[in-house]
mmCIF file of C-alpha atoms and ligand atoms in Angstrom:
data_model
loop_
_atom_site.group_PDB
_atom_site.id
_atom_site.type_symbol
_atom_site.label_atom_id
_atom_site.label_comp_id
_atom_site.label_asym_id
_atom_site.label_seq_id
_atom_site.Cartn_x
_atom_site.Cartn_y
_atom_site.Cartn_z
ATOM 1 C CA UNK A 1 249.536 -6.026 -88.975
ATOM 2 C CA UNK A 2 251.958 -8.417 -87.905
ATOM 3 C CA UNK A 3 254.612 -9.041 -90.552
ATOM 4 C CA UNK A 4 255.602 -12.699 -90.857
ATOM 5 C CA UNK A 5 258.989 -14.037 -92.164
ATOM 6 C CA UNK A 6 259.395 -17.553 -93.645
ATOM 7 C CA UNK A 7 262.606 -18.556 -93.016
ATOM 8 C CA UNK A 8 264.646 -21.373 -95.044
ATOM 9 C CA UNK A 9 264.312 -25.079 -93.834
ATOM 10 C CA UNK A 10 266.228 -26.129 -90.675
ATOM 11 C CA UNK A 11 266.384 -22.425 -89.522
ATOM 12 C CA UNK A 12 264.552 -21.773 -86.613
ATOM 13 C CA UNK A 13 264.917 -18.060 -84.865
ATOM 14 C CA UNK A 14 264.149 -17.873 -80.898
ATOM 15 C CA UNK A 15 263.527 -13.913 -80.558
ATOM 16 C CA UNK A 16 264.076 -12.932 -76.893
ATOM 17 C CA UNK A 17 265.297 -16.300 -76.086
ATOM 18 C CA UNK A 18 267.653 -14.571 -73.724
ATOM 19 C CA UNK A 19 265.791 -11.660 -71.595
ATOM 20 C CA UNK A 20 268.014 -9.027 -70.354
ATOM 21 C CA UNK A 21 269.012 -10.251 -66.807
ATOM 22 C CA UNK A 22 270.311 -13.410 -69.041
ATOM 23 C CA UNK A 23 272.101 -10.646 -71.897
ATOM 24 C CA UNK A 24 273.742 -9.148 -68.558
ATOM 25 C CA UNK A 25 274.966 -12.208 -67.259
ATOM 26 C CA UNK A 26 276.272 -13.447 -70.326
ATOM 27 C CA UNK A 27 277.912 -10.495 -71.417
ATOM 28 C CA UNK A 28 279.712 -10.375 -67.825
ATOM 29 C CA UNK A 29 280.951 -14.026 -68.558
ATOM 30 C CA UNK A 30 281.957 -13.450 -71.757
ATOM 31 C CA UNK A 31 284.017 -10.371 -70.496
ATOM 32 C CA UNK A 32 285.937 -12.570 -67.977
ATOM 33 C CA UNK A 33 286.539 -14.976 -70.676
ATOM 34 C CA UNK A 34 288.199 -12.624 -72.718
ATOM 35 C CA UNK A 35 290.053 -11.347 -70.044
ATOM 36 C CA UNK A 36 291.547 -14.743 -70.040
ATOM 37 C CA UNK A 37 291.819 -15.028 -74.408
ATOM 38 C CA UNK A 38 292.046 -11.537 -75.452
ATOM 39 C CA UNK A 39 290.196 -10.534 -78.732
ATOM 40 C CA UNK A 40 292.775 -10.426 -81.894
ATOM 41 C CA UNK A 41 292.030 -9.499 -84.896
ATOM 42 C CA UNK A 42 292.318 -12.712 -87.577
ATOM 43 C CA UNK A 43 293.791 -12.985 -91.398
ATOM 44 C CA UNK A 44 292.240 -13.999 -94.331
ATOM 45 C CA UNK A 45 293.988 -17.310 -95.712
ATOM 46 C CA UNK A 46 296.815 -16.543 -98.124
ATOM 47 C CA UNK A 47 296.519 -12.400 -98.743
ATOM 48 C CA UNK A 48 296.561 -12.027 -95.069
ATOM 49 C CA UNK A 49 293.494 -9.434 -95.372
ATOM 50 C CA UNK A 50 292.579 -8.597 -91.616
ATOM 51 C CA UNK A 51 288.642 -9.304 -90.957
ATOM 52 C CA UNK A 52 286.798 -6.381 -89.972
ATOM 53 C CA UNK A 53 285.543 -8.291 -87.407
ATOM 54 C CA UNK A 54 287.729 -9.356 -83.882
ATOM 55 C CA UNK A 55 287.153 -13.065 -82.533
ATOM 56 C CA UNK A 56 287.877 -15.312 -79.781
ATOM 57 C CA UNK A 57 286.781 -18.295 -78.401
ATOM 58 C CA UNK A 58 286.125 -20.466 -75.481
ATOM 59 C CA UNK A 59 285.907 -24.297 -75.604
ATOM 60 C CA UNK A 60 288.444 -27.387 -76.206
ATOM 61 C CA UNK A 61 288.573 -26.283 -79.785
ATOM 62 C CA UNK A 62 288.520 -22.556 -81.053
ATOM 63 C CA UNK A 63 288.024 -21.727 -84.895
ATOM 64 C CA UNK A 64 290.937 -19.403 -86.092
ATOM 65 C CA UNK A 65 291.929 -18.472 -89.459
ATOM 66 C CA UNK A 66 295.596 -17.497 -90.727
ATOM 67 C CA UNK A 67 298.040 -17.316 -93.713
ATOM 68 C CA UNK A 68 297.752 -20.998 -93.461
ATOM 69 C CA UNK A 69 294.093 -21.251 -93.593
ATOM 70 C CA UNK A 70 291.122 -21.920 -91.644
ATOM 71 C CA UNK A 71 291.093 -24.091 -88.546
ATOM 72 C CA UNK A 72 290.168 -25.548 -85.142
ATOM 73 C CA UNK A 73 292.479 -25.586 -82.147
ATOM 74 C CA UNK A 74 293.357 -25.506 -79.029
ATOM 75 C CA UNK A 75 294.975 -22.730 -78.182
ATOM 76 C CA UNK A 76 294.584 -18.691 -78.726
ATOM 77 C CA UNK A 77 296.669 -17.974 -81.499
ATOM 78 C CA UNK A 78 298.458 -14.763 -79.524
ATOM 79 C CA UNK A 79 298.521 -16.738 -76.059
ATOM 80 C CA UNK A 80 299.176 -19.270 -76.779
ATOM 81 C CA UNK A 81 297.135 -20.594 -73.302
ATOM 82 C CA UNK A 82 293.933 -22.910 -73.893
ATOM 83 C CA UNK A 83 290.992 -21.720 -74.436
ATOM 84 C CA UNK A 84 288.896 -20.914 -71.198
ATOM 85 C CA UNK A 85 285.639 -23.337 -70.710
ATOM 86 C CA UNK A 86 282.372 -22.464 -72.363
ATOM 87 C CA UNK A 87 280.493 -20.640 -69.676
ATOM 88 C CA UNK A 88 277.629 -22.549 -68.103
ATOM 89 C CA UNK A 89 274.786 -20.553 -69.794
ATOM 90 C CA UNK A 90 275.870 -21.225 -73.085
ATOM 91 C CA UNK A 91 276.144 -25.209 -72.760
ATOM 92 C CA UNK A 92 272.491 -24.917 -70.879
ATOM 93 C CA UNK A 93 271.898 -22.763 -74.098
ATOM 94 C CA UNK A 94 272.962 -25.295 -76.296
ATOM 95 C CA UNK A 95 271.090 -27.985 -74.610
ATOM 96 C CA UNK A 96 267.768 -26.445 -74.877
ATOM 97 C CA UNK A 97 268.151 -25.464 -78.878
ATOM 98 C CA UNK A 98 270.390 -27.804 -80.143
ATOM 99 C CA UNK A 99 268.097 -31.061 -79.621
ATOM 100 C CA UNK A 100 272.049 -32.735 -79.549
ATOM 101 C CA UNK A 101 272.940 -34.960 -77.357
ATOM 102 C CA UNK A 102 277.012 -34.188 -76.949
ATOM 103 C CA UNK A 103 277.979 -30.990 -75.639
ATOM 104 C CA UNK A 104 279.090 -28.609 -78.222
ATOM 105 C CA UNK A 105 283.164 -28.298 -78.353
ATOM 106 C CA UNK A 106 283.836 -24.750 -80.026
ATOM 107 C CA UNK A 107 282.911 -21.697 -79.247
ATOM 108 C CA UNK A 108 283.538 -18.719 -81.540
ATOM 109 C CA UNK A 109 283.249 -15.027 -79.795
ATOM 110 C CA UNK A 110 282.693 -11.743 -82.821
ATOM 111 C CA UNK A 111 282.867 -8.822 -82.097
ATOM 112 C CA UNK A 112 281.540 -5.849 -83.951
ATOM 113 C CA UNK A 113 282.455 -2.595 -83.850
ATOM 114 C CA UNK A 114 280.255 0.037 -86.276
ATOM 115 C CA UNK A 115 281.377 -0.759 -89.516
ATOM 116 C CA UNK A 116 282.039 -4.450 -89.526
ATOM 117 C CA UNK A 117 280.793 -7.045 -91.698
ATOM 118 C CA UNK A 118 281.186 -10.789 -92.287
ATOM 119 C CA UNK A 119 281.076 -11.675 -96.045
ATOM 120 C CA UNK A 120 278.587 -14.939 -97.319
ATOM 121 C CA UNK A 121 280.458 -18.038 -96.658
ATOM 122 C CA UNK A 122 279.639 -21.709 -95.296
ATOM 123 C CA UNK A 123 280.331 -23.174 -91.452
ATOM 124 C CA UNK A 124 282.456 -26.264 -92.919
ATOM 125 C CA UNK A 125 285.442 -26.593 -90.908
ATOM 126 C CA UNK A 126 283.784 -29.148 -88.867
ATOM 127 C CA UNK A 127 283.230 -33.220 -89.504
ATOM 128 C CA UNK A 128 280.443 -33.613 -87.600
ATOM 129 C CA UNK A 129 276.958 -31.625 -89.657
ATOM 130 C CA UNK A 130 274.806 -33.818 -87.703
ATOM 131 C CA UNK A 131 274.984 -30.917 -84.956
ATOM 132 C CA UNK A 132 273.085 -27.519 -85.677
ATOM 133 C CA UNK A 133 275.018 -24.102 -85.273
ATOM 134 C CA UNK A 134 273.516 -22.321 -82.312
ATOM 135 C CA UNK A 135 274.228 -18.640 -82.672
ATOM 136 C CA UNK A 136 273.116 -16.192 -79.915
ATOM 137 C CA UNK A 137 273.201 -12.049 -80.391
ATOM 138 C CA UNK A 138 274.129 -9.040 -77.722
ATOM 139 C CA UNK A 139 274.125 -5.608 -78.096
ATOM 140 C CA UNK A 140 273.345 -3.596 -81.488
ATOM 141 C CA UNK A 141 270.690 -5.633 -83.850
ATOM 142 C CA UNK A 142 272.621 -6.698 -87.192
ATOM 143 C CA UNK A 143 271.378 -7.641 -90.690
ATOM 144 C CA UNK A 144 271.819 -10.823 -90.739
ATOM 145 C CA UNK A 145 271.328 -13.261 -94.478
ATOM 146 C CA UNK A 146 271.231 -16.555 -95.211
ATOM 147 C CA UNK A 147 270.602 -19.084 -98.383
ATOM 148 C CA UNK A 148 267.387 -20.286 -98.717
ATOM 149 C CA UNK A 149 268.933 -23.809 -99.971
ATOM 150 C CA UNK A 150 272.375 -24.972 -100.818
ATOM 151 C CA UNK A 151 275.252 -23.288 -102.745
ATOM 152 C CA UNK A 152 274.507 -19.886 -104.118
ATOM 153 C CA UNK A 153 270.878 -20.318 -103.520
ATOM 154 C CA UNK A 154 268.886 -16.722 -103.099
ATOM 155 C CA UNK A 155 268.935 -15.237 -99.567
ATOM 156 C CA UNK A 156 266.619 -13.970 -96.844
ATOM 157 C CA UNK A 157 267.455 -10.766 -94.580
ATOM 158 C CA UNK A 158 266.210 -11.214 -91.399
ATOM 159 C CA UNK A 159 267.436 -8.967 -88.267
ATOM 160 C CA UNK A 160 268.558 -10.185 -85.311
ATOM 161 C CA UNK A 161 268.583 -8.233 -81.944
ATOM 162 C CA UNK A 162 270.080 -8.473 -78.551
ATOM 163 C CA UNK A 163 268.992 -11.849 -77.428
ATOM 164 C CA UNK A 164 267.822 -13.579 -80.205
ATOM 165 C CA UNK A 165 268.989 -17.060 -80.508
ATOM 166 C CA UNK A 166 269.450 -18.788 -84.141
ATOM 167 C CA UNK A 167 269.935 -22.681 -84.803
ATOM 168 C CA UNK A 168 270.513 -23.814 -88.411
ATOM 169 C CA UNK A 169 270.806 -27.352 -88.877
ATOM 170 C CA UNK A 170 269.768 -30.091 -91.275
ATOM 171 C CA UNK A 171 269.116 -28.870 -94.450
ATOM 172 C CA UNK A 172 270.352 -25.426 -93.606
ATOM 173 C CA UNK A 173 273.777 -26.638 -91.627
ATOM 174 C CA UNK A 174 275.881 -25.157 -94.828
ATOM 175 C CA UNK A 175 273.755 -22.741 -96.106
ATOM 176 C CA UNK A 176 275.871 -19.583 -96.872
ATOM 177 C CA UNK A 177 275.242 -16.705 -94.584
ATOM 178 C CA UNK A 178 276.665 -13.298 -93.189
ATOM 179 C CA UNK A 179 276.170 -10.339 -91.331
ATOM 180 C CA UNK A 180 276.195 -7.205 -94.097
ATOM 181 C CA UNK A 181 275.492 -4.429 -91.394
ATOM 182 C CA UNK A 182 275.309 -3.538 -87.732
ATOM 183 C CA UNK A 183 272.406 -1.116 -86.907
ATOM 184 C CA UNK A 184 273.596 1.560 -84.733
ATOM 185 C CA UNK A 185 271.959 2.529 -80.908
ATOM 186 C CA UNK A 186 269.556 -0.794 -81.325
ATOM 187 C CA UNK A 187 270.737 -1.451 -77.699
ATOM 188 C CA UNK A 188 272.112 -0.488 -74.538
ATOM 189 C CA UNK A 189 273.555 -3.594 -73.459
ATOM 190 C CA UNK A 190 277.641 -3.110 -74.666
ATOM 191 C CA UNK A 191 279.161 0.121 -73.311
ATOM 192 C CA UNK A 192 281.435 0.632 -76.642
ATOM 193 C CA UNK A 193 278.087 0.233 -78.720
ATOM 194 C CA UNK A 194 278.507 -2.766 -81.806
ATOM 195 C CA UNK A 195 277.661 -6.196 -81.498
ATOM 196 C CA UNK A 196 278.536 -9.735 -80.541
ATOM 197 C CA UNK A 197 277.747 -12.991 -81.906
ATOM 198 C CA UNK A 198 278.338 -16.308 -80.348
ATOM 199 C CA UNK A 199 278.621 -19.324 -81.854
ATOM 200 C CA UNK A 200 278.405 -22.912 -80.787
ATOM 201 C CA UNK A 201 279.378 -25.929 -83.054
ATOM 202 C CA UNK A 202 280.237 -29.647 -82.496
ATOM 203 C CA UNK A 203 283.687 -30.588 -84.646
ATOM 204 C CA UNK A 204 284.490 -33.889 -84.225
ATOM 205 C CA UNK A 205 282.040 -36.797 -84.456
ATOM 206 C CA UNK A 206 281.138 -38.141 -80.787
ATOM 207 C CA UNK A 207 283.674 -41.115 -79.384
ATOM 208 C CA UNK A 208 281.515 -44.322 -80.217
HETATM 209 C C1 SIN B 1 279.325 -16.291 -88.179
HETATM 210 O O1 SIN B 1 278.795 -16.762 -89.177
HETATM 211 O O2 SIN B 1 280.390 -16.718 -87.711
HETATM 212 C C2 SIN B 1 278.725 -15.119 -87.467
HETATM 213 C C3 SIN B 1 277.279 -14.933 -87.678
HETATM 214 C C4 SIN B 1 276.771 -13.744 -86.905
HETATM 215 O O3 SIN B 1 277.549 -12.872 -86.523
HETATM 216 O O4 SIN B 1 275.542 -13.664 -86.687
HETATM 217 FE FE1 FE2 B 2 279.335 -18.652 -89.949
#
């Protein structure tokens, strides 16, 4: 039988939004991207824990976190450079499941390897929630869980594979969520196995 999954209010999961010819090309771009803005391992504000997981970004406005906190800017931490543009797939991407009408400004690259994990927090380094998150998955399927309402509301598991598209907006734009596992050999799509998550987001409210 067909299992169903309810998911909280403003989530919305597109499985397979992105067919493999699409995963390919998208993984290529986002290959030459970091080429450009190498992946770096970021610091937890104040203990300077390392994340398990390595980031990037592309966009006017990349999400870092450091000593000092969490934060947009405009340039890679390490580089120093600007960020490189958000390839064209992933503003097409945005306009198609963001139902926004201004382009989406940040663009945060994770990378997975095996054993990494992102804890339960909230997307709120932004001023703008009238824009969704758009989050899009490659390679190995994760565990992914989010809040079912605000604050520490209970949470639903759901999987997401190689693909998959998520939006969470409205009532769901600060839900807490996280990844608590990468599921090994779930796909053939990064040669160095684990997983990447991209995600778009809108910071600054649109010029008037
Ligand atoms: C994130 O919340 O930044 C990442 C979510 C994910 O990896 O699916
Ligand atoms: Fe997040």
């Amino acid at each position: 039988m067909a299992t169903v999954q309810v998911l909280p209010r403003g989530v919305h999961l597109a499985q397979g939004f992105l067919d493999r010819t699409k995963q390919e090309a998208l993984r290529d771009s986002l290959r030459d991207a970091a080429a450009r803005a190498p992946f770096y391992t970021p610091v937890m504000p104040r203990t300077g824990k390392p994340f398990s997981v390595r980031m990037t970004n592309c966009g006017p406005l990349g999400w870092v976190s450091d000593k000092a906190g969490y934060r947009y800017q405009p340039n890679h931490p390490v580089t120093g450079k600007p960020w490189p543009a958000i390839p064209e797939m992933l503003m097409t991407a945005w306009e198609t499941l963001s139902q926004y009408p201004h382009p989406p400004q940040a663009c945060l690259i994770n990378y997975y390897a095996g054993n990494a994990r992102m804890g339960l927090h909230r997307d709120e380094d932004e001023d703008d929630f009238n824009a969704p998150v758009v989050s899009l998955s490659l390679g190995n399927s994760c565990v992914f869980r989010i809040a079912q309402g605000e604050g520490r509301a209970p949470t639903v598991s759901l999987k997401l594979h190689s693909g998959d598209a998520l939006v969470f907006g409205g009532p769901a734009r600060r839900a807490y969520h996280g990844v608590d596992r990468i599921l090994p050999d779930t796909s053939t799509l990064l040669k160095s196995g684990g997983r990447i998550n991209i995600t778009l987001r809108r910071v600054t409210f649109p010029e008037p």
